[in-house]
CSV table of C-alpha atoms in Angstrom, one decimal:
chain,number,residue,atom,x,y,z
A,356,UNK,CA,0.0,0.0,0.0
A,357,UNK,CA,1.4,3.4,-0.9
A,358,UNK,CA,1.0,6.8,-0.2
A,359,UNK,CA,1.2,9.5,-2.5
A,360,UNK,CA,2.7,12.7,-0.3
A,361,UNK,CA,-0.6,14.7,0.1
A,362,UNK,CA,-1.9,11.7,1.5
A,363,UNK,CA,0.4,11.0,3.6
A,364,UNK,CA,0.4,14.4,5.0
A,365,UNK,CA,-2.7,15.2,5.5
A,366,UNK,CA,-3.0,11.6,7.1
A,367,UNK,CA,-0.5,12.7,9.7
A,368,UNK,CA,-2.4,15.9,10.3
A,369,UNK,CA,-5.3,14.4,10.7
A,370,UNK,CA,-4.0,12.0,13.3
A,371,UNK,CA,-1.9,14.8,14.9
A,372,UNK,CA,-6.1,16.3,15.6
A,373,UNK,CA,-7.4,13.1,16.4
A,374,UNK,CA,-4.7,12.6,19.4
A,375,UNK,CA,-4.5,16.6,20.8
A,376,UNK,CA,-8.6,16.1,20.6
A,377,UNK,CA,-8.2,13.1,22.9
A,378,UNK,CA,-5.3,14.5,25.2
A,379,UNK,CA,-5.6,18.3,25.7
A,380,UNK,CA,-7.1,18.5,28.9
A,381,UNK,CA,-9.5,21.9,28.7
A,382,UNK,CA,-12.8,20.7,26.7
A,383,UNK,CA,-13.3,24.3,24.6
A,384,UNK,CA,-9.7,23.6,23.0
A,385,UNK,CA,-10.4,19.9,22.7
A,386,UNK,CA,-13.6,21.0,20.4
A,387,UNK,CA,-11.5,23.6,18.7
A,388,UNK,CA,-8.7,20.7,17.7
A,389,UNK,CA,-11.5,18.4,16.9
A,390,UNK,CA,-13.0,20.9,14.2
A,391,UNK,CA,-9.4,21.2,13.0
A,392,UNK,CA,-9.7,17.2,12.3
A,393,UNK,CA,-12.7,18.0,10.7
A,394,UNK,CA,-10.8,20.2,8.3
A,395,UNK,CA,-8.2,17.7,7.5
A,396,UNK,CA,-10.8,14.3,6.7
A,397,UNK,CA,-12.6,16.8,4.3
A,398,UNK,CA,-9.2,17.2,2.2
A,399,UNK,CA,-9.0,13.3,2.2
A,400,UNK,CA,-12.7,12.9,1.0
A,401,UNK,CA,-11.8,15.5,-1.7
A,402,UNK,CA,-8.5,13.3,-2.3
A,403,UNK,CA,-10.9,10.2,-2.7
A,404,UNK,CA,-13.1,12.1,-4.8
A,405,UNK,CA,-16.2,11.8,-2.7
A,406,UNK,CA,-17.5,15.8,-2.5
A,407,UNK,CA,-20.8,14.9,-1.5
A,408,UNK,CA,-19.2,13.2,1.6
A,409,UNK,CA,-16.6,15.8,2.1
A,410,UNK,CA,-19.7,17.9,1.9
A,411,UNK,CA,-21.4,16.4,4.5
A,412,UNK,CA,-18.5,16.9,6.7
A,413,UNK,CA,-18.5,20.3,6.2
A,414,UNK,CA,-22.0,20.8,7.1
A,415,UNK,CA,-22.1,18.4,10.5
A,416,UNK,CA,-18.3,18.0,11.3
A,417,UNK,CA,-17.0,21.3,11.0
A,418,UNK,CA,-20.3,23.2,12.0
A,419,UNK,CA,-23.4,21.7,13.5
A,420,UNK,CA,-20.9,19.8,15.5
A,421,UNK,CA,-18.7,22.4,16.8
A,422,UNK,CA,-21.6,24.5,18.0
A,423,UNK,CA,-23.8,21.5,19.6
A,424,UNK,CA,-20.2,20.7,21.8
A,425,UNK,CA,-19.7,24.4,22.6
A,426,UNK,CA,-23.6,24.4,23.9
A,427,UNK,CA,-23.2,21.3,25.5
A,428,UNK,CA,-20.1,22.9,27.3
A,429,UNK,CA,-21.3,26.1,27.7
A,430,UNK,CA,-22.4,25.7,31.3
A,431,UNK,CA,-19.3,24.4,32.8
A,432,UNK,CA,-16.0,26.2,34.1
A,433,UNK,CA,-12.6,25.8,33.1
A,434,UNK,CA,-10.5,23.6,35.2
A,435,UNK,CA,-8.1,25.5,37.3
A,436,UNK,CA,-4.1,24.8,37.8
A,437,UNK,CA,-4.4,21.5,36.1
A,438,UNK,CA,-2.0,19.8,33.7
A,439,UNK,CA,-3.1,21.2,30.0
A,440,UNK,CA,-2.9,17.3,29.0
A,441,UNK,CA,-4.7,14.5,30.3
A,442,UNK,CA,-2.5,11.7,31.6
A,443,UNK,CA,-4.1,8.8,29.6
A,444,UNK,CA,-5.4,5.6,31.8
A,445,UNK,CA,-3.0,3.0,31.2
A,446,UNK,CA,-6.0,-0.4,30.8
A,447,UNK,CA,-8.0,1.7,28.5
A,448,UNK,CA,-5.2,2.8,26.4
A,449,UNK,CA,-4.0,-1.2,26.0
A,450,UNK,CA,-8.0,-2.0,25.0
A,451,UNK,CA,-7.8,1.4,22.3
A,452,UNK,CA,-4.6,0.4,20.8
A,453,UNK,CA,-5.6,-3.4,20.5
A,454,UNK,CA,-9.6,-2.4,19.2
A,455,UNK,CA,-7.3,-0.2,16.8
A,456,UNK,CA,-5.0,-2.8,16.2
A,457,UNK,CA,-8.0,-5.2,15.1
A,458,UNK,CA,-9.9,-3.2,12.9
A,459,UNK,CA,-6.6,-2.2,11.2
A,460,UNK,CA,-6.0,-5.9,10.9
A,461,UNK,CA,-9.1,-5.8,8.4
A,462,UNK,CA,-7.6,-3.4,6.0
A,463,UNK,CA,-5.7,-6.4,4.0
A,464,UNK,CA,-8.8,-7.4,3.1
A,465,UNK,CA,-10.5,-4.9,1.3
A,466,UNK,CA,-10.1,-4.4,-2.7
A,467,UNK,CA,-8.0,-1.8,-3.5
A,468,UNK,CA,-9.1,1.3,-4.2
A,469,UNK,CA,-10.6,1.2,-7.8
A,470,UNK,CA,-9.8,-2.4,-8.4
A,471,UNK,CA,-11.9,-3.6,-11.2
A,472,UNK,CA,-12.3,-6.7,-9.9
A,473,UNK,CA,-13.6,-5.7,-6.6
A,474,UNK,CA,-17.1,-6.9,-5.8
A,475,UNK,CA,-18.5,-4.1,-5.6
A,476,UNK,CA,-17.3,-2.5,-8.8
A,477,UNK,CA,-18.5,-5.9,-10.4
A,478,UNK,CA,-21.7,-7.0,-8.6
A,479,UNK,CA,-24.8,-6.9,-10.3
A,480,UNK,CA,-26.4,-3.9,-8.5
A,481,UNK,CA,-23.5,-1.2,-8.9
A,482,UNK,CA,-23.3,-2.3,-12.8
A,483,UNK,CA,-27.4,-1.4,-12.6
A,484,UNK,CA,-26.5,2.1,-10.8
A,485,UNK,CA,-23.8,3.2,-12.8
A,486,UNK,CA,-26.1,2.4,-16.0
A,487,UNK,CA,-29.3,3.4,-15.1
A,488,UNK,CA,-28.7,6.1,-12.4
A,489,UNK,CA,-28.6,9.5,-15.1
A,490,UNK,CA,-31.6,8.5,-17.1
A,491,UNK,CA,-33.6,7.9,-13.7
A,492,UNK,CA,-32.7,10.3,-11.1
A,493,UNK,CA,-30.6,13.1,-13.7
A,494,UNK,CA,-28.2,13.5,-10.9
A,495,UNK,CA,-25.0,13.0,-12.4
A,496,UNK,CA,-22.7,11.8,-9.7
A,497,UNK,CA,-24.0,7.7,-8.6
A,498,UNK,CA,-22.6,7.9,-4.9
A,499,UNK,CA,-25.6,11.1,-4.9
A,500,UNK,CA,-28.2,9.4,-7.0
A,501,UNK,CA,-28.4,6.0,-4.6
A,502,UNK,CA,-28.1,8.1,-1.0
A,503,UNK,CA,-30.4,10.7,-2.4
A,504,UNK,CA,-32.7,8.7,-4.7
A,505,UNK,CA,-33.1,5.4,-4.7
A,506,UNK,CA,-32.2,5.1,-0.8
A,507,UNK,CA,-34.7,8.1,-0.2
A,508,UNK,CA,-37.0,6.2,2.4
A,509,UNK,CA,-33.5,5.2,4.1
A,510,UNK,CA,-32.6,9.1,4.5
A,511,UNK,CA,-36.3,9.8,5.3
A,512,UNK,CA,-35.7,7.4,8.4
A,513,UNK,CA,-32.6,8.8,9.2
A,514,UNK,CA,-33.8,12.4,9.3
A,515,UNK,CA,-36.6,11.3,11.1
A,516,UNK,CA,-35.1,9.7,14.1
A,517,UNK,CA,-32.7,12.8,14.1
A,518,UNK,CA,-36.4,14.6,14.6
A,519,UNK,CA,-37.7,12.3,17.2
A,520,UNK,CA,-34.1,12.9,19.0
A,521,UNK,CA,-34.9,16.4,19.1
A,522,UNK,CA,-38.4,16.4,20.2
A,523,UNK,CA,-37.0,14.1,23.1
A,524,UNK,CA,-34.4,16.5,24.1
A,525,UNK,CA,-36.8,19.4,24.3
A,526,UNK,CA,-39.6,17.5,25.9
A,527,UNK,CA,-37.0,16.1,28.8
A,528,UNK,CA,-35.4,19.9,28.9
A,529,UNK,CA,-39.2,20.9,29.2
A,530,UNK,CA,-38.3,23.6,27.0
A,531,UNK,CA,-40.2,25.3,23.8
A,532,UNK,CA,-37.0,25.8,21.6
A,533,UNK,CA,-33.5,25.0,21.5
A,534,UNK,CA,-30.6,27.7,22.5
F,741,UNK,CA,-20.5,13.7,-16.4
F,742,UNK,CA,-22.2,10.5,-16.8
F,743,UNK,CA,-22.0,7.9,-13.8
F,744,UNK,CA,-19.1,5.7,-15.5
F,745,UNK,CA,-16.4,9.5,-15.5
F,746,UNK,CA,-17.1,8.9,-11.6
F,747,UNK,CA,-15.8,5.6,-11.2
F,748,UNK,CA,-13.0,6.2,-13.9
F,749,UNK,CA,-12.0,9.0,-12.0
F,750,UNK,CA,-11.7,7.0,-8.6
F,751,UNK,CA,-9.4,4.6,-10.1
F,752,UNK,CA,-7.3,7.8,-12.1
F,753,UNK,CA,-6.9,9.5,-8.7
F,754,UNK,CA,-5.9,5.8,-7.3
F,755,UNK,CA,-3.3,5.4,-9.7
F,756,UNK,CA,-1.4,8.6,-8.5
F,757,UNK,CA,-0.5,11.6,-8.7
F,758,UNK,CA,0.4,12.4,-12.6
F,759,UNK,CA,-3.6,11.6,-13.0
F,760,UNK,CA,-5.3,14.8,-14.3
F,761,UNK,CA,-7.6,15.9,-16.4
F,762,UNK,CA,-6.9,16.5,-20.2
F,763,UNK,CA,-6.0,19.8,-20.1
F,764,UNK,CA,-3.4,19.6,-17.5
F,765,UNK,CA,0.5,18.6,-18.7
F,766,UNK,CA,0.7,15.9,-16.1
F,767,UNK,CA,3.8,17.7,-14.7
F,768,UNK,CA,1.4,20.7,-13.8
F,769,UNK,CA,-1.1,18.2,-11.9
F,770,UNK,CA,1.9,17.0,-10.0
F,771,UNK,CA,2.8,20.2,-9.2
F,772,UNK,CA,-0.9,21.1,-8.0
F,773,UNK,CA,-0.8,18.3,-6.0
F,774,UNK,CA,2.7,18.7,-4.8
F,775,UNK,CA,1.1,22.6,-3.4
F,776,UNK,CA,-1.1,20.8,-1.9
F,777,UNK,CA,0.9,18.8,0.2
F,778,UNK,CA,2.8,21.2,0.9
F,779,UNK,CA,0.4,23.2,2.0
F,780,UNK,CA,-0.9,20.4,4.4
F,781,UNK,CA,2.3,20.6,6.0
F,782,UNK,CA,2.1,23.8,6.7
F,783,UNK,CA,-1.2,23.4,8.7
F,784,UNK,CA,0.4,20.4,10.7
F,785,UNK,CA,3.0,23.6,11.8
F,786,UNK,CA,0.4,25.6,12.9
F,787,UNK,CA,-1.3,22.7,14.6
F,788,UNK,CA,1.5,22.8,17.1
F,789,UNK,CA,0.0,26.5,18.0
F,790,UNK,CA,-3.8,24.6,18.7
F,791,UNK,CA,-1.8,22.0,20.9
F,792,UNK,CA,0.2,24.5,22.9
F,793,UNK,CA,-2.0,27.1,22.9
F,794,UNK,CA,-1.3,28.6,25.7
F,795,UNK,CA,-4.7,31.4,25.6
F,796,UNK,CA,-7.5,30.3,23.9
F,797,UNK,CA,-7.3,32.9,21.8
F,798,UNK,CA,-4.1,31.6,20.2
F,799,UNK,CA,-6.1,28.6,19.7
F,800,UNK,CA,-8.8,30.2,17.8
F,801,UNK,CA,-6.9,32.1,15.3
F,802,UNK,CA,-4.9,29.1,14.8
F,803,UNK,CA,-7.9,26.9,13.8
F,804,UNK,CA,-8.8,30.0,11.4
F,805,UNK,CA,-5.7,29.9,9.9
F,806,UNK,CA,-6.2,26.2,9.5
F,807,UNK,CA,-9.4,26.2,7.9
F,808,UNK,CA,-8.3,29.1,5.4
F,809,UNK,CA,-5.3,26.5,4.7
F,810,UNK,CA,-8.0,23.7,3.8
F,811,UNK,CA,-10.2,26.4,1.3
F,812,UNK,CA,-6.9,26.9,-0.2
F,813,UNK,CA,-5.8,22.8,-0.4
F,814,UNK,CA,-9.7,22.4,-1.7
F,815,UNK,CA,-8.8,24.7,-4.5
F,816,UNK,CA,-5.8,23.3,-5.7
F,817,UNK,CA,-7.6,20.2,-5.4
F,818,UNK,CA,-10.0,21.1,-7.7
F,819,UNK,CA,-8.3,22.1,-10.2
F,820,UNK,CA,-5.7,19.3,-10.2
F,821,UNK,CA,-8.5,17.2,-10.5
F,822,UNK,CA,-10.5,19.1,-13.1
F,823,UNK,CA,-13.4,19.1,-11.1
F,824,UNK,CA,-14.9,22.6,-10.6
F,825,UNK,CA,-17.7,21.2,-8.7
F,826,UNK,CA,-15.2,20.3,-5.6
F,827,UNK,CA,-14.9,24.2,-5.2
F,828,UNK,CA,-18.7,24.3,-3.6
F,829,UNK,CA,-16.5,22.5,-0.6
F,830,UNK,CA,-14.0,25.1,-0.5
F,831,UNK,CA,-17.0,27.6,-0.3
F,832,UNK,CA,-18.7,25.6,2.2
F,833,UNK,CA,-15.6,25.9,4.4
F,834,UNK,CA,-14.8,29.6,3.4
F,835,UNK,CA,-18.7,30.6,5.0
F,836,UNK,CA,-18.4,27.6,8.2
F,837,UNK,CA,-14.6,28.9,9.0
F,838,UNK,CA,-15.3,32.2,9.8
F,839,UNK,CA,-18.6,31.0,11.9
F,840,UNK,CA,-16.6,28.5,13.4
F,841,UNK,CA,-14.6,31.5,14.5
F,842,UNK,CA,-17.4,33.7,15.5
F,843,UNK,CA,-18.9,31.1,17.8
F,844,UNK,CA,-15.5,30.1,19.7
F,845,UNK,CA,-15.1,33.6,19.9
F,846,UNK,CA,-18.3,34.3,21.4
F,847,UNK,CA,-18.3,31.6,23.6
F,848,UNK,CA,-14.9,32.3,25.5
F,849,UNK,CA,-16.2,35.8,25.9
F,850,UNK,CA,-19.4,34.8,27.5
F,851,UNK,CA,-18.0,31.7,30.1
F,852,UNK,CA,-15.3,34.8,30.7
F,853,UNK,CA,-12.0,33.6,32.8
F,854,UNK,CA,-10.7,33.2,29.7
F,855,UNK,CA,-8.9,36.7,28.4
């Protein structure tokens, strides 16, 4: 597996904001280094030429994210003559490093990116999307035409569990509106 | 672009860097991308400033700084790739960086003990 250099940068960056994120002990700057990470896995979407998804992260990463942290934190205090990093647990950092280790010991598996002969560029159903997808929906990127249009009652569910969580949260809150 | 450009252009970009569009010399995609990176690594410098801070302020403008490096990468992106449509991201970004900003901003003025 290789790397071309922006990858490989921008996959350091972004793992540089995944691990300040996790250690900086002050919550505000740990939401500010998270929406940094943001920033970086939208360059990688754009890499893997997904701009729907990168998108997408944009929208809820970098902003609806960022602000439903900052209201979530907004009623605490700052902690006071403490170490600026948090001294990791030493268990759970055995059980994240070996859950990591795992789920990177799936990567072997999967086709290539692009491979021809994956079976997913193959099966049946993509050959259907990629044929079909313009003359049915007119939107001319696939990834969009199946989330948007042929799995439409999918996102309808999602968007209305999304409601139903937010009807929850006011009616616990036993408030009218949010903010 | 028809459905099949999409998945040719997933396996182009997966074949490296000297993969642009028609009417880029491949040496001038490479060079694009090459910005890019380099660009990238620039951001991972300022991320030093977000880890060490040491006033939340520092922290801010280093995130803005950040996310004006990522419109920029977006851009160069784009037109490596030949795909004007990935500069709707870098607009997206442009417009959520600067309220990203704002409502850090706002924020460490109103819980105070901050400045």
């Amino acid at each position: 597996m290789t790397f071309t250099p922006l990858e490989a940068v921008t996959l350091v960056f972004v793992l540089g904001c995944a691990l300040t994120a996790a250690l900086l002990r002050d919550v505000l700057a740990a939401i500010i280094a998270s929406a940094a990470y943001s920033l970086g896995i939208a360059i990688l979407w754009i890499v893997l030429q997904a701009p729907d998804v990168a998108l997408t992260e944009a929208a809820v990463g970098a902003g609806v994210m960022t602000l439903l942290l900052l209201l979530t934190i907004a009623k605490t205090v700052r902690p006071e003559n403490e170490n600026e990093f948090e001294r990791p647990n030493l268990r759970s950092l055995v059980v994240v490093v070996a859950f990591a280790g795992v789920l990177l010991a799936t990567v072997p598996a999967l086709p290539a990116i692009g491979a021809a002969d994956s079976p997913v560029a193959g099966g049946e159903v993509t050959q259907y999307y990629l044929e079909n997808a313009y003359e049915e929906t007119e939107v001319s990127n696939a990834v969009t035409a199946v989330l948007a249009a042929y799995r439409g009652f999918d996102t309808l569910g999602e968007a209305v569990v999304v409601f139903t969580a937010g009807v929850a949260v006011l009616l616990v809150l036993r408030r009218e509106v949010f903010v | 672009m028809s459905a099949l450009t999409v998945t040719s252009g997933i396996v182009l970009a997966a074949a490296g860097g000297s993969s642009g569009p028609a009417n880029l010399t491949p040496f001038l995609t490479d060079v694009l991308l090459g910005t890019a990176a380099a660009f990238v690594t620039l951001a991972i410098v300022v991320l030093y400033r977000v880890i060490k801070g040491p006033t939340m302020q520092d922290r801010v403008i280093a995130v803005n700084v950040i996310g004006s490096n990522t419109v920029v990468i977006l851009a160069f992106l784009a037109a490596a790739f030949g795909e004007p449509g990935f500069l709707d991201v870098a607009l997206v970004y442009a417009l959520l960086n600067f309220l990203m900003s704002i409502a850090i901003s706002k924020f460490t003025v109103e819980r105070g003990g901050v400045i």
